[in-house]
Amino acid sequence: MTRRALFTGASADASSQDHDHISSAVVSVLPVHIEAVSARLLGLPGVEIHHRSEHKLVAVLEGPGSGALGAMLAEISSWPGVLSANMVFEQRLDQDN
């Protein structure tokens, strides 16, 4: 079940099993690149931006596991203008609820 489905009360479907981990991350960005990085983040599946400042983004990521989320953050870290992308919190969603 995805985080959205959990919070909205929607039932799980087969595709929701692809996103059974949730993580928050802080992405530090050079101010001149904040727009481009924000747009690129929002283009990734399972990513939402929940806070934005001049040089930092707080994002929530959903994925199939810790490894996938870590790989996503490693990729984000390599984008132009990104100084760092660090996981702050990660949790496996309980599939039984």
PDB file of N, CA and C in Angstrom:
ATOM      1  N   MET A   1       0.851  -1.175   0.000  1.00  0.00           N
ATOM      2  CA  MET A   1       0.000   0.000   0.000  1.00  0.00           C
ATOM      3  C   MET A   1       0.895   1.236   0.000  1.00  0.00           C
ATOM      4  N   THR A   2       0.586   2.183  -0.867  1.00  0.00           N
ATOM      5  CA  THR A   2       1.371   3.412  -0.913  1.00  0.00           C
ATOM      6  C   THR A   2       0.979   4.332   0.230  1.00  0.00           C
ATOM      7  N   ARG A   3       1.821   5.296   0.505  1.00  0.00           N
ATOM      8  CA  ARG A   3       1.540   6.274   1.549  1.00  0.00           C
ATOM      9  C   ARG A   3       0.251   7.022   1.229  1.00  0.00           C
ATOM     10  N   ARG A   4       0.078   7.385  -0.038  1.00  0.00           N
ATOM     11  CA  ARG A   4      -1.143   8.092  -0.428  1.00  0.00           C
ATOM     12  C   ARG A   4      -2.370   7.239  -0.150  1.00  0.00           C
ATOM     13  N   ALA A   5      -2.302   5.959  -0.523  1.00  0.00           N
ATOM     14  CA  ALA A   5      -3.442   5.065  -0.301  1.00  0.00           C
ATOM     15  C   ALA A   5      -3.700   4.901   1.194  1.00  0.00           C
ATOM     16  N   LEU A   6      -2.641   4.782   1.979  1.00  0.00           N
ATOM     17  CA  LEU A   6      -2.785   4.635   3.418  1.00  0.00           C
ATOM     18  C   LEU A   6      -3.494   5.850   4.023  1.00  0.00           C
ATOM     19  N   PHE A   7      -3.061   7.048   3.633  1.00  0.00           N
ATOM     20  CA  PHE A   7      -3.640   8.262   4.202  1.00  0.00           C
ATOM     21  C   PHE A   7      -5.031   8.574   3.671  1.00  0.00           C
ATOM     22  N   THR A   8      -5.320   8.169   2.447  1.00  0.00           N
ATOM     23  CA  THR A   8      -6.633   8.471   1.877  1.00  0.00           C
ATOM     24  C   THR A   8      -7.635   7.356   2.093  1.00  0.00           C
ATOM     25  N   GLY A   9      -7.175   6.223   2.617  1.00  0.00           N
ATOM     26  CA  GLY A   9      -8.078   5.109   2.867  1.00  0.00           C
ATOM     27  C   GLY A   9      -8.369   4.269   1.648  1.00  0.00           C
ATOM     28  N   ALA A  10      -7.669   4.501   0.560  1.00  0.00           N
ATOM     29  CA  ALA A  10      -7.879   3.713  -0.656  1.00  0.00           C
ATOM     30  C   ALA A  10      -7.335   2.307  -0.455  1.00  0.00           C
ATOM     31  N   SER A  11      -7.926   1.355  -1.125  1.00  0.00           N
ATOM     32  CA  SER A  11      -7.450  -0.018  -1.003  1.00  0.00           C
ATOM     33  C   SER A  11      -6.197  -0.213  -1.840  1.00  0.00           C
ATOM     34  N   ALA A  12      -5.395  -1.171  -1.446  1.00  0.00           N
ATOM     35  CA  ALA A  12      -4.161  -1.479  -2.169  1.00  0.00           C
ATOM     36  C   ALA A  12      -4.488  -2.219  -3.446  1.00  0.00           C
ATOM     37  N   ASP A  13      -3.698  -1.952  -4.481  1.00  0.00           N
ATOM     38  CA  ASP A  13      -3.819  -2.717  -5.712  1.00  0.00           C
ATOM     39  C   ASP A  13      -2.477  -3.365  -6.009  1.00  0.00           C
ATOM     40  N   ALA A  14      -2.376  -4.087  -7.107  1.00  0.00           N
ATOM     41  CA  ALA A  14      -1.144  -4.822  -7.417  1.00  0.00           C
ATOM     42  C   ALA A  14       0.045  -3.898  -7.580  1.00  0.00           C
ATOM     43  N   SER A  15      -0.155  -2.699  -8.148  1.00  0.00           N
ATOM     44  CA  SER A  15       0.972  -1.798  -8.365  1.00  0.00           C
ATOM     45  C   SER A  15       1.487  -1.188  -7.070  1.00  0.00           C
ATOM     46  N   SER A  16       0.690  -1.181  -6.029  1.00  0.00           N
ATOM     47  CA  SER A  16       1.130  -0.561  -4.775  1.00  0.00           C
ATOM     48  C   SER A  16       2.254  -1.345  -4.122  1.00  0.00           C
ATOM     49  N   GLN A  17       2.403  -2.612  -4.452  1.00  0.00           N
ATOM     50  CA  GLN A  17       3.476  -3.403  -3.861  1.00  0.00           C
ATOM     51  C   GLN A  17       4.835  -2.963  -4.370  1.00  0.00           C
ATOM     52  N   ASP A  18       4.870  -2.145  -5.415  1.00  0.00           N
ATOM     53  CA  ASP A  18       6.124  -1.606  -5.911  1.00  0.00           C
ATOM     54  C   ASP A  18       6.642  -0.483  -5.018  1.00  0.00           C
ATOM     55  N   HIS A  19       5.831  -0.015  -4.091  1.00  0.00           N
ATOM     56  CA  HIS A  19       6.204   1.103  -3.229  1.00  0.00           C
ATOM     57  C   HIS A  19       5.882   0.774  -1.784  1.00  0.00           C
ATOM     58  N   ASP A  20       6.634  -0.152  -1.198  1.00  0.00           N
ATOM     59  CA  ASP A  20       6.342  -0.506   0.190  1.00  0.00           C
ATOM     60  C   ASP A  20       7.313   0.112   1.186  1.00  0.00           C
ATOM     61  N   HIS A  21       8.200   0.993   0.713  1.00  0.00           N
ATOM     62  CA  HIS A  21       9.083   1.751   1.589  1.00  0.00           C
ATOM     63  C   HIS A  21       8.852   3.232   1.337  1.00  0.00           C
ATOM     64  N   ILE A  22       8.984   4.014   2.397  1.00  0.00           N
ATOM     65  CA  ILE A  22       8.833   5.464   2.295  1.00  0.00           C
ATOM     66  C   ILE A  22      10.025   6.107   2.989  1.00  0.00           C
ATOM     67  N   SER A  23      10.487   7.206   2.429  1.00  0.00           N
ATOM     68  CA  SER A  23      11.647   7.886   2.983  1.00  0.00           C
ATOM     69  C   SER A  23      11.477   9.387   2.831  1.00  0.00           C
ATOM     70  N   SER A  24      12.039  10.122   3.763  1.00  0.00           N
ATOM     71  CA  SER A  24      12.158  11.558   3.586  1.00  0.00           C
ATOM     72  C   SER A  24      13.632  11.861   3.335  1.00  0.00           C
ATOM     73  N   ALA A  25      13.870  12.907   2.571  1.00  0.00           N
ATOM     74  CA  ALA A  25      15.241  13.261   2.224  1.00  0.00           C
ATOM     75  C   ALA A  25      15.366  14.772   2.138  1.00  0.00           C
ATOM     76  N   VAL A  26      16.566  15.254   2.449  1.00  0.00           N
ATOM     77  CA  VAL A  26      16.893  16.665   2.275  1.00  0.00           C
ATOM     78  C   VAL A  26      17.877  16.754   1.109  1.00  0.00           C
ATOM     79  N   VAL A  27      17.509  17.574   0.130  1.00  0.00           N
ATOM     80  CA  VAL A  27      18.349  17.771  -1.050  1.00  0.00           C
ATOM     81  C   VAL A  27      18.856  19.210  -1.004  1.00  0.00           C
ATOM     82  N   SER A  28      20.168  19.364  -0.889  1.00  0.00           N
ATOM     83  CA  SER A  28      20.787  20.690  -0.875  1.00  0.00           C
ATOM     84  C   SER A  28      21.181  21.042  -2.308  1.00  0.00           C
ATOM     85  N   VAL A  29      20.799  22.248  -2.736  1.00  0.00           N
ATOM     86  CA  VAL A  29      20.944  22.635  -4.136  1.00  0.00           C
ATOM     87  C   VAL A  29      21.535  24.041  -4.228  1.00  0.00           C
ATOM     88  N   LEU A  30      22.368  24.276  -5.226  1.00  0.00           N
ATOM     89  CA  LEU A  30      22.803  25.634  -5.503  1.00  0.00           C
ATOM     90  C   LEU A  30      21.567  26.444  -5.888  1.00  0.00           C
ATOM     91  N   PRO A  31      21.381  27.631  -5.307  1.00  0.00           N
ATOM     92  CA  PRO A  31      20.155  28.399  -5.547  1.00  0.00           C
ATOM     93  C   PRO A  31      19.797  28.594  -7.022  1.00  0.00           C
ATOM     94  N   VAL A  32      20.770  28.748  -7.876  1.00  0.00           N
ATOM     95  CA  VAL A  32      20.501  28.968  -9.298  1.00  0.00           C
ATOM     96  C   VAL A  32      19.869  27.733  -9.959  1.00  0.00           C
ATOM     97  N   HIS A  33      19.994  26.563  -9.343  1.00  0.00           N
ATOM     98  CA  HIS A  33      19.475  25.310  -9.903  1.00  0.00           C
ATOM     99  C   HIS A  33      18.189  24.826  -9.225  1.00  0.00           C
ATOM    100  N   ILE A  34      17.658  25.566  -8.267  1.00  0.00           N
ATOM    101  CA  ILE A  34      16.532  25.074  -7.471  1.00  0.00           C
ATOM    102  C   ILE A  34      15.306  24.764  -8.340  1.00  0.00           C
ATOM    103  N   GLU A  35      15.016  25.576  -9.328  1.00  0.00           N
ATOM    104  CA  GLU A  35      13.846  25.337 -10.187  1.00  0.00           C
ATOM    105  C   GLU A  35      14.012  24.051 -10.995  1.00  0.00           C
ATOM    106  N   ALA A  36      15.167  23.888 -11.623  1.00  0.00           N
ATOM    107  CA  ALA A  36      15.411  22.712 -12.458  1.00  0.00           C
ATOM    108  C   ALA A  36      15.412  21.430 -11.631  1.00  0.00           C
ATOM    109  N   VAL A  37      16.027  21.464 -10.457  1.00  0.00           N
ATOM    110  CA  VAL A  37      16.074  20.282  -9.598  1.00  0.00           C
ATOM    111  C   VAL A  37      14.673  19.956  -9.074  1.00  0.00           C
ATOM    112  N   SER A  38      13.912  20.974  -8.696  1.00  0.00           N
ATOM    113  CA  SER A  38      12.538  20.747  -8.239  1.00  0.00           C
ATOM    114  C   SER A  38      11.712  20.065  -9.321  1.00  0.00           C
ATOM    115  N   ALA A  39      11.785  20.574 -10.530  1.00  0.00           N
ATOM    116  CA  ALA A  39      11.021  19.996 -11.642  1.00  0.00           C
ATOM    117  C   ALA A  39      11.459  18.564 -11.919  1.00  0.00           C
ATOM    118  N   ARG A  40      12.739  18.327 -11.887  1.00  0.00           N
ATOM    119  CA  ARG A  40      13.247  16.978 -12.153  1.00  0.00           C
ATOM    120  C   ARG A  40      12.822  15.997 -11.060  1.00  0.00           C
ATOM    121  N   LEU A  41      12.865  16.439  -9.811  1.00  0.00           N
ATOM    122  CA  LEU A  41      12.411  15.589  -8.708  1.00  0.00           C
ATOM    123  C   LEU A  41      10.942  15.219  -8.872  1.00  0.00           C
ATOM    124  N   LEU A  42      10.124  16.211  -9.194  1.00  0.00           N
ATOM    125  CA  LEU A  42       8.691  15.965  -9.341  1.00  0.00           C
ATOM    126  C   LEU A  42       8.381  15.067 -10.533  1.00  0.00           C
ATOM    127  N   GLY A  43       9.329  14.943 -11.447  1.00  0.00           N
ATOM    128  CA  GLY A  43       9.169  14.044 -12.592  1.00  0.00           C
ATOM    129  C   GLY A  43       9.453  12.590 -12.268  1.00  0.00           C
ATOM    130  N   LEU A  44      10.040  12.327 -11.111  1.00  0.00           N
ATOM    131  CA  LEU A  44      10.341  10.955 -10.709  1.00  0.00           C
ATOM    132  C   LEU A  44       9.095  10.300 -10.116  1.00  0.00           C
ATOM    133  N   PRO A  45       8.860   9.029 -10.416  1.00  0.00           N
ATOM    134  CA  PRO A  45       7.703   8.349  -9.826  1.00  0.00           C
ATOM    135  C   PRO A  45       7.873   8.184  -8.318  1.00  0.00           C
ATOM    136  N   GLY A  46       6.804   8.434  -7.577  1.00  0.00           N
ATOM    137  CA  GLY A  46       6.823   8.243  -6.134  1.00  0.00           C
ATOM    138  C   GLY A  46       7.518   9.332  -5.353  1.00  0.00           C
ATOM    139  N   VAL A  47       7.723  10.510  -5.951  1.00  0.00           N
ATOM    140  CA  VAL A  47       8.419  11.611  -5.263  1.00  0.00           C
ATOM    141  C   VAL A  47       7.488  12.808  -5.131  1.00  0.00           C
ATOM    142  N   GLU A  48       7.471  13.383  -3.934  1.00  0.00           N
ATOM    143  CA  GLU A  48       6.743  14.617  -3.648  1.00  0.00           C
ATOM    144  C   GLU A  48       7.684  15.561  -2.918  1.00  0.00           C
ATOM    145  N   ILE A  49       7.532  16.850  -3.157  1.00  0.00           N
ATOM    146  CA  ILE A  49       8.296  17.867  -2.427  1.00  0.00           C
ATOM    147  C   ILE A  49       7.369  18.475  -1.387  1.00  0.00           C
ATOM    148  N   HIS A  50       7.816  18.464  -0.128  1.00  0.00           N
ATOM    149  CA  HIS A  50       6.980  18.968   0.959  1.00  0.00           C
ATOM    150  C   HIS A  50       7.473  20.268   1.565  1.00  0.00           C
ATOM    151  N   HIS A  51       8.692  20.660   1.266  1.00  0.00           N
ATOM    152  CA  HIS A  51       9.206  21.949   1.735  1.00  0.00           C
ATOM    153  C   HIS A  51      10.282  22.399   0.764  1.00  0.00           C
ATOM    154  N   ARG A  52      10.356  23.695   0.607  1.00  0.00           N
ATOM    155  CA  ARG A  52      11.345  24.251  -0.311  1.00  0.00           C
ATOM    156  C   ARG A  52      11.832  25.579   0.243  1.00  0.00           C
ATOM    157  N   SER A  53      13.146  25.762   0.229  1.00  0.00           N
ATOM    158  CA  SER A  53      13.725  27.058   0.578  1.00  0.00           C
ATOM    159  C   SER A  53      14.610  27.476  -0.590  1.00  0.00           C
ATOM    160  N   GLU A  54      15.396  28.502  -0.386  1.00  0.00           N
ATOM    161  CA  GLU A  54      16.265  29.002  -1.452  1.00  0.00           C
ATOM    162  C   GLU A  54      17.266  27.958  -1.935  1.00  0.00           C
ATOM    163  N   HIS A  55      17.687  27.068  -1.040  1.00  0.00           N
ATOM    164  CA  HIS A  55      18.731  26.111  -1.414  1.00  0.00           C
ATOM    165  C   HIS A  55      18.505  24.692  -0.880  1.00  0.00           C
ATOM    166  N   LYS A  56      17.327  24.418  -0.329  1.00  0.00           N
ATOM    167  CA  LYS A  56      17.051  23.070   0.170  1.00  0.00           C
ATOM    168  C   LYS A  56      15.646  22.639  -0.197  1.00  0.00           C
ATOM    169  N   LEU A  57      15.523  21.341  -0.471  1.00  0.00           N
ATOM    170  CA  LEU A  57      14.234  20.721  -0.744  1.00  0.00           C
ATOM    171  C   LEU A  57      14.056  19.563   0.219  1.00  0.00           C
ATOM    172  N   VAL A  58      12.873  19.431   0.775  1.00  0.00           N
ATOM    173  CA  VAL A  58      12.547  18.261   1.583  1.00  0.00           C
ATOM    174  C   VAL A  58      11.568  17.448   0.752  1.00  0.00           C
ATOM    175  N   ALA A  59      11.969  16.229   0.443  1.00  0.00           N
ATOM    176  CA  ALA A  59      11.169  15.369  -0.424  1.00  0.00           C
ATOM    177  C   ALA A  59      10.779  14.097   0.302  1.00  0.00           C
ATOM    178  N   VAL A  60       9.654  13.533  -0.119  1.00  0.00           N
ATOM    179  CA  VAL A  60       9.221  12.213   0.322  1.00  0.00           C
ATOM    180  C   VAL A  60       9.309  11.304  -0.888  1.00  0.00           C
ATOM    181  N   LEU A  61       9.962  10.152  -0.702  1.00  0.00           N
ATOM    182  CA  LEU A  61      10.155   9.199  -1.780  1.00  0.00           C
ATOM    183  C   LEU A  61       9.504   7.876  -1.407  1.00  0.00           C
ATOM    184  N   GLU A  62       8.865   7.243  -2.358  1.00  0.00           N
ATOM    185  CA  GLU A  62       8.296   5.914  -2.168  1.00  0.00           C
ATOM    186  C   GLU A  62       8.993   4.977  -3.137  1.00  0.00           C
ATOM    187  N   GLY A  63       9.289   3.760  -2.687  1.00  0.00           N
ATOM    188  CA  GLY A  63       9.951   2.795  -3.551  1.00  0.00           C
ATOM    189  C   GLY A  63       9.841   1.393  -3.016  1.00  0.00           C
ATOM    190  N   PRO A  64      10.394   0.428  -3.757  1.00  0.00           N
ATOM    191  CA  PRO A  64      10.261  -0.976  -3.383  1.00  0.00           C
ATOM    192  C   PRO A  64      11.162  -1.420  -2.230  1.00  0.00           C
ATOM    193  N   GLY A  65      12.118  -0.603  -1.834  1.00  0.00           N
ATOM    194  CA  GLY A  65      12.996  -1.002  -0.737  1.00  0.00           C
ATOM    195  C   GLY A  65      14.063   0.030  -0.460  1.00  0.00           C
ATOM    196  N   SER A  66      14.811  -0.207   0.598  1.00  0.00           N
ATOM    197  CA  SER A  66      15.878   0.718   0.997  1.00  0.00           C
ATOM    198  C   SER A  66      16.916   0.886  -0.094  1.00  0.00           C
ATOM    199  N   GLY A  67      17.261  -0.213  -0.751  1.00  0.00           N
ATOM    200  CA  GLY A  67      18.269  -0.153  -1.811  1.00  0.00           C
ATOM    201  C   GLY A  67      17.839   0.733  -2.963  1.00  0.00           C
ATOM    202  N   ALA A  68      16.576   0.609  -3.356  1.00  0.00           N
ATOM    203  CA  ALA A  68      16.056   1.428  -4.459  1.00  0.00           C
ATOM    204  C   ALA A  68      16.025   2.901  -4.077  1.00  0.00           C
ATOM    205  N   LEU A  69      15.629   3.182  -2.839  1.00  0.00           N
ATOM    206  CA  LEU A  69      15.597   4.571  -2.393  1.00  0.00           C
ATOM    207  C   LEU A  69      17.009   5.139  -2.295  1.00  0.00           C
ATOM    208  N   GLY A  70      17.933   4.351  -1.795  1.00  0.00           N
ATOM    209  CA  GLY A  70      19.329   4.783  -1.730  1.00  0.00           C
ATOM    210  C   GLY A  70      19.904   5.037  -3.109  1.00  0.00           C
ATOM    211  N   ALA A  71      19.572   4.173  -4.068  1.00  0.00           N
ATOM    212  CA  ALA A  71      20.043   4.356  -5.447  1.00  0.00           C
ATOM    213  C   ALA A  71      19.452   5.626  -6.048  1.00  0.00           C
ATOM    214  N   MET A  72      18.189   5.891  -5.739  1.00  0.00           N
ATOM    215  CA  MET A  72      17.545   7.107  -6.235  1.00  0.00           C
ATOM    216  C   MET A  72      18.255   8.338  -5.683  1.00  0.00           C
ATOM    217  N   LEU A  73      18.585   8.318  -4.392  1.00  0.00           N
ATOM    218  CA  LEU A  73      19.285   9.451  -3.787  1.00  0.00           C
ATOM    219  C   LEU A  73      20.700   9.601  -4.347  1.00  0.00           C
ATOM    220  N   ALA A  74      21.355   8.494  -4.627  1.00  0.00           N
ATOM    221  CA  ALA A  74      22.692   8.560  -5.227  1.00  0.00           C
ATOM    222  C   ALA A  74      22.621   9.197  -6.609  1.00  0.00           C
ATOM    223  N   GLU A  75      21.587   8.835  -7.371  1.00  0.00           N
ATOM    224  CA  GLU A  75      21.405   9.440  -8.694  1.00  0.00           C
ATOM    225  C   GLU A  75      21.130  10.935  -8.567  1.00  0.00           C
ATOM    226  N   ILE A  76      20.237  11.306  -7.659  1.00  0.00           N
ATOM    227  CA  ILE A  76      19.899  12.718  -7.444  1.00  0.00           C
ATOM    228  C   ILE A  76      21.144  13.504  -7.054  1.00  0.00           C
ATOM    229  N   SER A  77      22.009  12.912  -6.245  1.00  0.00           N
ATOM    230  CA  SER A  77      23.248  13.578  -5.815  1.00  0.00           C
ATOM    231  C   SER A  77      24.149  13.947  -6.983  1.00  0.00           C
ATOM    232  N   SER A  78      24.029  13.216  -8.082  1.00  0.00           N
ATOM    233  CA  SER A  78      24.890  13.463  -9.239  1.00  0.00           C
ATOM    234  C   SER A  78      24.322  14.495 -10.214  1.00  0.00           C
ATOM    235  N   TRP A  79      23.113  14.981  -9.969  1.00  0.00           N
ATOM    236  CA  TRP A  79      22.505  15.955 -10.873  1.00  0.00           C
ATOM    237  C   TRP A  79      23.230  17.294 -10.807  1.00  0.00           C
ATOM    238  N   PRO A  80      23.242  18.030 -11.906  1.00  0.00           N
ATOM    239  CA  PRO A  80      23.852  19.365 -11.899  1.00  0.00           C
ATOM    240  C   PRO A  80      23.186  20.272 -10.859  1.00  0.00           C
ATOM    241  N   GLY A  81      24.015  20.939 -10.074  1.00  0.00           N
ATOM    242  CA  GLY A  81      23.517  21.878  -9.075  1.00  0.00           C
ATOM    243  C   GLY A  81      23.190  21.269  -7.730  1.00  0.00           C
ATOM    244  N   VAL A  82      23.156  19.936  -7.634  1.00  0.00           N
ATOM    245  CA  VAL A  82      22.852  19.279  -6.361  1.00  0.00           C
ATOM    246  C   VAL A  82      24.146  19.114  -5.567  1.00  0.00           C
ATOM    247  N   LEU A  83      24.136  19.616  -4.344  1.00  0.00           N
ATOM    248  CA  LEU A  83      25.300  19.501  -3.465  1.00  0.00           C
ATOM    249  C   LEU A  83      25.253  18.201  -2.667  1.00  0.00           C
ATOM    250  N   SER A  84      24.045  17.795  -2.235  1.00  0.00           N
ATOM    251  CA  SER A  84      23.885  16.541  -1.499  1.00  0.00           C
ATOM    252  C   SER A  84      22.417  16.139  -1.501  1.00  0.00           C
ATOM    253  N   ALA A  85      22.196  14.847  -1.342  1.00  0.00           N
ATOM    254  CA  ALA A  85      20.838  14.297  -1.200  1.00  0.00           C
ATOM    255  C   ALA A  85      20.934  13.230  -0.115  1.00  0.00           C
ATOM    256  N   ASN A  86      20.385  13.523   1.049  1.00  0.00           N
ATOM    257  CA  ASN A  86      20.544  12.654   2.212  1.00  0.00           C
ATOM    258  C   ASN A  86      19.216  12.160   2.755  1.00  0.00           C
ATOM    259  N   MET A  87      19.152  10.849   2.985  1.00  0.00           N
ATOM    260  CA  MET A  87      17.970  10.253   3.588  1.00  0.00           C
ATOM    261  C   MET A  87      17.914  10.671   5.057  1.00  0.00           C
ATOM    262  N   VAL A  88      16.734  11.075   5.488  1.00  0.00           N
ATOM    263  CA  VAL A  88      16.543  11.496   6.870  1.00  0.00           C
ATOM    264  C   VAL A  88      15.791  10.425   7.645  1.00  0.00           C
ATOM    265  N   PHE A  89      14.847   9.800   6.979  1.00  0.00           N
ATOM    266  CA  PHE A  89      13.984   8.811   7.620  1.00  0.00           C
ATOM    267  C   PHE A  89      13.575   7.801   6.575  1.00  0.00           C
ATOM    268  N   GLU A  90      13.437   6.537   6.993  1.00  0.00           N
ATOM    269  CA  GLU A  90      12.974   5.498   6.073  1.00  0.00           C
ATOM    270  C   GLU A  90      12.160   4.493   6.865  1.00  0.00           C
ATOM    271  N   GLN A  91      11.060   4.035   6.277  1.00  0.00           N
ATOM    272  CA  GLN A  91      10.202   3.077   6.946  1.00  0.00           C
ATOM    273  C   GLN A  91       9.589   2.136   5.917  1.00  0.00           C
ATOM    274  N   ARG A  92       9.456   0.900   6.314  1.00  0.00           N
ATOM    275  CA  ARG A  92       8.726  -0.065   5.491  1.00  0.00           C
ATOM    276  C   ARG A  92       7.264   0.002   5.903  1.00  0.00           C
ATOM    277  N   LEU A  93       6.401   0.172   4.906  1.00  0.00           N
ATOM    278  CA  LEU A  93       4.969   0.226   5.196  1.00  0.00           C
ATOM    279  C   LEU A  93       4.468  -1.178   5.475  1.00  0.00           C
ATOM    280  N   ASP A  94       3.640  -1.314   6.472  1.00  0.00           N
ATOM    281  CA  ASP A  94       3.067  -2.607   6.860  1.00  0.00           C
ATOM    282  C   ASP A  94       2.043  -3.025   5.815  1.00  0.00           C
ATOM    283  N   GLN A  95       2.284  -4.127   5.136  1.00  0.00           N
ATOM    284  CA  GLN A  95       1.388  -4.612   4.090  1.00  0.00           C
ATOM    285  C   GLN A  95       0.117  -5.255   4.638  1.00  0.00           C
ATOM    286  N   ASP A  96       0.079  -5.537   5.936  1.00  0.00           N
ATOM    287  CA  ASP A  96      -1.078  -6.218   6.526  1.00  0.00           C
ATOM    288  C   ASP A  96      -2.208  -5.265   6.859  1.00  0.00           C
ATOM    289  N   ASN A  97      -1.950  -3.966   6.930  1.00  0.00           N
ATOM    290  CA  ASN A  97      -2.983  -2.991   7.314  1.00  0.00           C
ATOM    291  C   ASN A  97      -3.613  -2.357   6.115  1.00  0.00           C
TER     292      ASN A  97
END
